[in-house]
PDB file of C-alpha atoms in Angstrom:
ATOM      1  CA  MET A 106     -25.715 -10.066 -30.172  1.00 61.00           C
ATOM      2  CA  ALA A 107     -23.835 -10.414 -26.877  1.00 64.00           C
ATOM      3  CA  LYS A 108     -25.438  -9.091 -23.783  1.00 75.00           C
ATOM      4  CA  PHE A 109     -23.364  -6.435 -21.887  1.00 68.00           C
ATOM      5  CA  SER A 110     -22.281  -7.345 -18.309  1.00 71.00           C
ATOM      6  CA  PRO A 111     -20.981  -4.828 -15.847  1.00 71.00           C
ATOM      7  CA  LEU A 112     -18.057  -7.152 -15.341  1.00 72.00           C
ATOM      8  CA  MET A 113     -16.884  -6.452 -18.905  1.00 71.00           C
ATOM      9  CA  ALA A 114     -16.219  -2.809 -17.835  1.00 68.00           C
ATOM     10  CA  LEU A 115     -13.807  -4.035 -15.106  1.00 71.00           C
ATOM     11  CA  PRO A 116     -10.589  -4.528 -17.065  1.00 71.00           C
ATOM     12  CA  PRO A 117     -10.609  -1.236 -18.846  1.00 69.00           C
ATOM     13  CA  LEU A 118     -11.315   0.578 -15.548  1.00 66.00           C
ATOM     14  CA  MET A 119      -8.525  -1.297 -13.917  1.00 66.00           C
ATOM     15  CA  PHE A 120      -6.151  -0.424 -16.697  1.00 65.00           C
ATOM     16  CA  ALA A 121      -7.194   3.258 -16.516  1.00 63.00           C
ATOM     17  CA  GLY A 122      -6.503   3.297 -12.851  1.00 61.00           C
ATOM     18  CA  LEU A 123      -3.183   1.662 -13.009  1.00 62.00           C
ATOM     19  CA  ALA A 124      -1.997   3.975 -15.830  1.00 55.00           C
ATOM     20  CA  SER A 125      -3.238   7.019 -13.811  1.00 54.00           C
ATOM     21  CA  LEU A 126      -0.933   5.827 -10.872  1.00 55.00           C
ATOM     22  CA  PHE A 127       1.949   5.337 -13.159  1.00 50.00           C
ATOM     23  CA  ILE A 128       1.712   8.739 -14.774  1.00 56.00           C
ATOM     24  CA  PHE A 129       1.338  10.243 -11.146  1.00 48.00           C
ATOM     25  CA  GLY A 130       4.481   8.393  -9.985  1.00 45.00           C
ATOM     26  CA  MET A 131       6.459   9.590 -13.064  1.00 42.00           C
ATOM     27  CA  ASN A 132       5.614  13.139 -12.393  1.00 44.00           C
ATOM     28  CA  ARG A 133       6.685  13.309  -8.849  1.00 43.00           C
ATOM     29  CA  ASP A 134       9.584  15.763  -8.051  1.00 48.00           C
ATOM     30  CA  ASP A 135      11.849  13.140  -6.501  1.00 51.00           C
ATOM     31  CA  PRO A 136      10.503   9.659  -7.187  1.00 46.00           C
ATOM     32  CA  ASN A 137      13.317   7.939  -5.310  1.00 49.00           C
ATOM     33  CA  GLN A 138      12.477   9.241  -2.014  1.00 54.00           C
ATOM     34  CA  LEU A 139      10.347   7.606   0.694  1.00 55.00           C
ATOM     35  CA  PRO A 140       9.090   9.659   3.494  1.00 57.00           C
ATOM     36  CA  SER A 141      11.279  10.056   6.635  1.00 60.00           C
ATOM     37  CA  ALA A 142       9.873  10.109  10.046  1.00 66.00           C
ATOM     38  CA  LYS A 143      13.148  11.446  11.448  1.00 74.00           C
ATOM     39  CA  ALA A 144      13.252  14.741   9.394  1.00 80.00           C
ATOM     40  CA  GLY A 145      13.120  17.723  11.820  1.00 80.00           C
ATOM     41  CA  LYS A 146      13.882  15.585  14.830  1.00 91.00           C
ATOM     42  CA  ALA A 147      17.066  15.126  16.647  1.00 94.00           C
ATOM     43  CA  ALA A 148      19.440  12.539  15.087  1.00 95.00           C
ATOM     44  CA  PRO A 149      19.157   9.090  17.150  1.00 96.00           C
ATOM     45  CA  SER A 150      22.067   8.227  19.351  1.00 95.00           C
ATOM     46  CA  ILE A 151      24.885   6.321  17.810  1.00 95.00           C
ATOM     47  CA  GLU A 152      26.342   5.260  21.219  1.00 93.00           C
ATOM     48  CA  ASN A 153      25.974   1.543  20.183  1.00 94.00           C
ATOM     49  CA  VAL A 154      28.000   2.010  17.054  1.00 96.00           C
ATOM     50  CA  THR A 155      31.438   0.369  17.635  1.00 96.00           C
ATOM     51  CA  GLN A 156      34.827   1.471  16.464  1.00 96.00           C
ATOM     52  CA  LEU A 157      35.915   0.137  13.048  1.00 96.00           C
ATOM     53  CA  GLY A 158      39.532  -0.882  13.168  1.00 95.00           C
ATOM     54  CA  ASP A 159      41.845   1.938  13.974  1.00 95.00           C
ATOM     55  CA  LEU A 160      39.719   4.590  12.188  1.00 96.00           C
ATOM     56  CA  ALA A 161      38.555   7.628  14.106  1.00 95.00           C
ATOM     57  CA  PRO A 162      35.501   6.625  16.064  1.00 95.00           C
ATOM     58  CA  LEU A 163      32.024   8.221  15.950  1.00 95.00           C
ATOM     59  CA  SER A 164      30.365   9.724  18.982  1.00 95.00           C
ATOM     60  CA  ASP A 165      27.032  11.364  19.823  1.00 94.00           C
ATOM     61  CA  ASP A 166      28.847  14.651  20.377  1.00 94.00           C
ATOM     62  CA  MET A 167      30.046  14.828  16.752  1.00 95.00           C
ATOM     63  CA  LEU A 168      26.356  14.853  15.602  1.00 94.00           C
ATOM     64  CA  ARG A 169      25.349  17.659  18.004  1.00 91.00           C
ATOM     65  CA  THR A 170      28.344  19.939  17.436  1.00 89.00           C
ATOM     66  CA  GLY A 171      29.955  21.647  14.600  1.00 88.00           C
ATOM     67  CA  ASP A 172      28.551  22.511  11.253  1.00 94.00           C
ATOM     68  CA  VAL A 173      26.273  20.582   8.908  1.00 97.00           C
ATOM     69  CA  LYS A 174      27.354  16.991   8.344  1.00 98.00           C
ATOM     70  CA  LEU A 175      26.359  13.984   6.401  1.00 98.00           C
ATOM     71  CA  VAL A 176      25.752  10.569   7.964  1.00 98.00           C
ATOM     72  CA  ASN A 177      26.185   7.839   5.381  1.00 98.00           C
ATOM     73  CA  TYR A 178      25.137   4.309   5.953  1.00 98.00           C
ATOM     74  CA  TRP A 179      27.125   1.842   3.765  1.00 98.00           C
ATOM     75  CA  ALA A 180      28.531  -1.669   3.506  1.00 98.00           C
ATOM     76  CA  SER A 181      31.318  -3.428   1.551  1.00 98.00           C
ATOM     77  CA  TRP A 182      28.764  -5.871  -0.055  1.00 97.00           C
ATOM     78  CA  CYS A 183      26.570  -3.126  -1.388  1.00 97.00           C
ATOM     79  CA  ALA A 184      27.196  -2.430  -5.116  1.00 97.00           C
ATOM     80  CA  PRO A 185      25.290   0.844  -5.050  1.00 98.00           C
ATOM     81  CA  CYS A 186      27.636   1.921  -2.215  1.00 98.00           C
ATOM     82  CA  ARG A 187      30.580   1.578  -4.669  1.00 97.00           C
ATOM     83  CA  ALA A 188      28.788   3.731  -7.249  1.00 97.00           C
ATOM     84  CA  GLU A 189      28.153   6.579  -4.770  1.00 97.00           C
ATOM     85  CA  HIS A 190      31.543   6.512  -3.143  1.00 98.00           C
ATOM     86  CA  PRO A 191      33.209   9.020  -5.595  1.00 98.00           C
ATOM     87  CA  GLN A 192      30.558  11.475  -4.880  1.00 98.00           C
ATOM     88  CA  LEU A 193      31.107  11.227  -1.056  1.00 98.00           C
ATOM     89  CA  GLU A 194      34.941  11.654  -1.699  1.00 98.00           C
ATOM     90  CA  ALA A 195      34.017  14.821  -3.828  1.00 98.00           C
ATOM     91  CA  LEU A 196      31.832  16.321  -0.975  1.00 98.00           C
ATOM     92  CA  ALA A 197      34.607  15.498   1.684  1.00 98.00           C
ATOM     93  CA  GLY A 198      37.066  17.152  -0.624  1.00 98.00           C
ATOM     94  CA  GLU A 199      34.842  20.274  -0.651  1.00 97.00           C
ATOM     95  CA  GLY A 200      35.001  20.494   3.075  1.00 97.00           C
ATOM     96  CA  VAL A 201      31.715  18.736   3.912  1.00 97.00           C
ATOM     97  CA  THR A 202      32.023  16.497   7.033  1.00 98.00           C
ATOM     98  CA  VAL A 203      30.920  12.916   6.183  1.00 98.00           C
ATOM     99  CA  TYR A 204      30.467  10.328   8.866  1.00 98.00           C
ATOM    100  CA  GLY A 205      30.219   6.744   7.905  1.00 98.00           C
ATOM    101  CA  ILE A 206      28.317   3.973   9.486  1.00 98.00           C
ATOM    102  CA  ASN A 207      29.013   0.550   8.210  1.00 98.00           C
ATOM    103  CA  TYR A 208      25.851  -1.482   8.314  1.00 98.00           C
ATOM    104  CA  LYS A 209      25.779  -5.301   8.891  1.00 97.00           C
ATOM    105  CA  ASP A 210      29.184  -6.006   7.695  1.00 97.00           C
ATOM    106  CA  LYS A 211      32.416  -7.731   8.804  1.00 97.00           C
ATOM    107  CA  ALA A 212      35.097  -5.395   9.977  1.00 97.00           C
ATOM    108  CA  ASP A 213      37.849  -6.817   7.823  1.00 97.00           C
ATOM    109  CA  ALA A 214      35.578  -6.436   4.773  1.00 98.00           C
ATOM    110  CA  ALA A 215      34.668  -2.887   5.562  1.00 98.00           C
ATOM    111  CA  LEU A 216      38.252  -1.932   6.092  1.00 98.00           C
ATOM    112  CA  GLY A 217      39.203  -3.560   2.867  1.00 98.00           C
ATOM    113  CA  PHE A 218      36.482  -1.573   0.969  1.00 98.00           C
ATOM    114  CA  LEU A 219      37.831   1.694   2.369  1.00 98.00           C
ATOM    115  CA  SER A 220      41.438   0.793   1.554  1.00 97.00           C
ATOM    116  CA  GLU A 221      40.399   0.066  -2.043  1.00 97.00           C
ATOM    117  CA  MET A 222      37.992   2.996  -2.575  1.00 97.00           C
ATOM    118  CA  GLY A 223      39.391   5.638  -0.343  1.00 97.00           C
ATOM    119  CA  ASN A 224      38.127   6.894   2.957  1.00 98.00           C
ATOM    120  CA  PRO A 225      35.934  10.020   2.682  1.00 98.00           C
ATOM    121  CA  TYR A 226      34.689   9.768   6.311  1.00 98.00           C
ATOM    122  CA  SER A 227      35.899  12.059   9.087  1.00 97.00           C
ATOM    123  CA  ALA A 228      34.803   9.310  11.472  1.00 97.00           C
ATOM    124  CA  VAL A 229      33.472   5.725  10.972  1.00 97.00           C
ATOM    125  CA  GLY A 230      31.402   3.347  13.191  1.00 97.00           C
ATOM    126  CA  ALA A 231      30.209  -0.096  12.775  1.00 98.00           C
ATOM    127  CA  ASP A 232      26.673  -1.301  13.284  1.00 97.00           C
ATOM    128  CA  GLU A 233      27.044  -4.941  12.552  1.00 96.00           C
ATOM    129  CA  PRO A 234      23.815  -6.015  14.418  1.00 95.00           C
ATOM    130  CA  GLY A 235      21.945  -3.237  12.633  1.00 95.00           C
ATOM    131  CA  ARG A 236      20.188  -1.798  15.872  1.00 95.00           C
ATOM    132  CA  THR A 237      21.258   1.786  15.370  1.00 96.00           C
ATOM    133  CA  ALA A 238      20.042   1.702  11.867  1.00 96.00           C
ATOM    134  CA  LEU A 239      16.495   0.624  13.099  1.00 95.00           C
ATOM    135  CA  GLU A 240      16.638   3.839  15.300  1.00 94.00           C
ATOM    136  CA  TRP A 241      17.505   6.061  12.236  1.00 95.00           C
ATOM    137  CA  GLY A 242      14.655   4.413  10.237  1.00 93.00           C
ATOM    138  CA  LEU A 243      16.993   2.921   7.725  1.00 94.00           C
ATOM    139  CA  TYR A 244      15.391   1.360   4.651  1.00 91.00           C
ATOM    140  CA  GLY A 245      18.615  -0.031   3.206  1.00 93.00           C
ATOM    141  CA  VAL A 246      22.115   0.934   2.178  1.00 97.00           C
ATOM    142  CA  PRO A 247      23.235   3.263   0.858  1.00 98.00           C
ATOM    143  CA  GLU A 248      21.351   5.866   2.748  1.00 97.00           C
ATOM    144  CA  THR A 249      22.541   9.437   3.674  1.00 97.00           C
ATOM    145  CA  TYR A 250      21.225  11.929   6.187  1.00 97.00           C
ATOM    146  CA  VAL A 251      21.854  15.624   6.357  1.00 97.00           C
ATOM    147  CA  VAL A 252      22.342  16.703  10.017  1.00 97.00           C
ATOM    148  CA  ASN A 253      22.372  20.346  10.938  1.00 97.00           C
ATOM    149  CA  ALA A 254      24.601  22.076  13.496  1.00 95.00           C
ATOM    150  CA  ASP A 255      21.970  21.420  16.300  1.00 94.00           C
ATOM    151  CA  GLY A 256      21.889  17.706  15.650  1.00 96.00           C
ATOM    152  CA  GLU A 257      18.592  17.486  13.818  1.00 96.00           C
ATOM    153  CA  ILE A 258      18.167  15.471  10.678  1.00 96.00           C
ATOM    154  CA  THR A 259      17.017  17.897   7.980  1.00 96.00           C
ATOM    155  CA  TYR A 260      16.921  15.556   4.947  1.00 96.00           C
ATOM    156  CA  ARG A 261      17.407  11.793   4.139  1.00 95.00           C
ATOM    157  CA  PHE A 262      18.287  10.300   0.724  1.00 96.00           C
ATOM    158  CA  ALA A 263      17.717   6.557   0.225  1.00 95.00           C
ATOM    159  CA  GLY A 264      19.835   5.125  -2.523  1.00 96.00           C
ATOM    160  CA  PRO A 265      23.155   5.864  -4.075  1.00 97.00           C
ATOM    161  CA  ILE A 266      24.137   9.492  -4.606  1.00 97.00           C
ATOM    162  CA  THR A 267      24.900  10.127  -8.197  1.00 97.00           C
ATOM    163  CA  VAL A 268      26.516  13.412  -9.522  1.00 97.00           C
ATOM    164  CA  GLU A 269      22.972  14.581 -10.633  1.00 97.00           C
ATOM    165  CA  ILE A 270      21.530  13.814  -7.206  1.00 96.00           C
ATOM    166  CA  MET A 271      24.449  15.465  -5.429  1.00 97.00           C
ATOM    167  CA  GLU A 272      23.911  18.746  -7.384  1.00 97.00           C
ATOM    168  CA  LYS A 273      20.155  18.676  -7.367  1.00 97.00           C
ATOM    169  CA  TYR A 274      19.374  17.462  -3.862  1.00 96.00           C
ATOM    170  CA  ILE A 275      22.395  16.908  -1.500  1.00 97.00           C
ATOM    171  CA  LYS A 276      24.241  20.244  -1.930  1.00 98.00           C
ATOM    172  CA  PRO A 277      21.095  22.431  -1.796  1.00 98.00           C
ATOM    173  CA  GLU A 278      19.947  20.435   1.354  1.00 97.00           C
ATOM    174  CA  ILE A 279      23.330  21.040   2.873  1.00 98.00           C
ATOM    175  CA  GLU A 280      22.970  24.698   2.188  1.00 97.00           C
ATOM    176  CA  ASN A 281      19.485  24.848   3.542  1.00 96.00           C
ATOM    177  CA  ALA A 282      20.714  22.923   6.767  1.00 96.00           C
ATOM    178  CA  ALA A 283      23.368  25.589   7.349  1.00 94.00           C
ATOM    179  CA  GLN A 284      20.922  28.545   7.512  1.00 90.00           C
TER     180      GLN A 284
END
C-alpha cells in the first residue's frame, strides 16, 4: 500500500482554487471592466492633443462645459474600433456628444478611417505620442469615458462598445451622469 504524502493533496487543492476563481470571475456583473482611478475626478487635460487634419479640434473647455459627453480613444489600426464604430455613430445620431482622440496613429491613416467609416465625433484630436492617454489611464483602444457637464469622469468602458453594451452600460451611465 502506498504511503500518503501531504504533497499528494496539492494538485486537487490547486484545481479547486482555480475552479473557484473561474466561477467567481464568470459571475461578476461586468467582467470586461477594470477599475478606473479617474472615476469621480476631473477629466485630465487634453491641451497636448493636436488637431487632426481640418476636423474640428478638441479643447479643454469642451470637456468642462455643455452636457454629458463621451470621450472615445480609437485608432485606425484597431480592429475592435471598427466593430464599435456603428454604435458611436448611433449615439451621435441620438444627440450624444462624442469626442474622439486618435491614439498612436498617423494622421493620414486616421483621416482615411473616418472617411471610410464615417465621423461620429463632434471634435477630434490626435495623441500620436500617447502622453495624454497615460494621463487618462488608458489601458488600450478602444476605450470610452462618460464625462458629466462639470467635466468629471463618471464611467469608463475598456473595449469595443457592442449594441448590448451600449444598451446595458453606456446609455444608463449617460443618463446617470446627466442627473
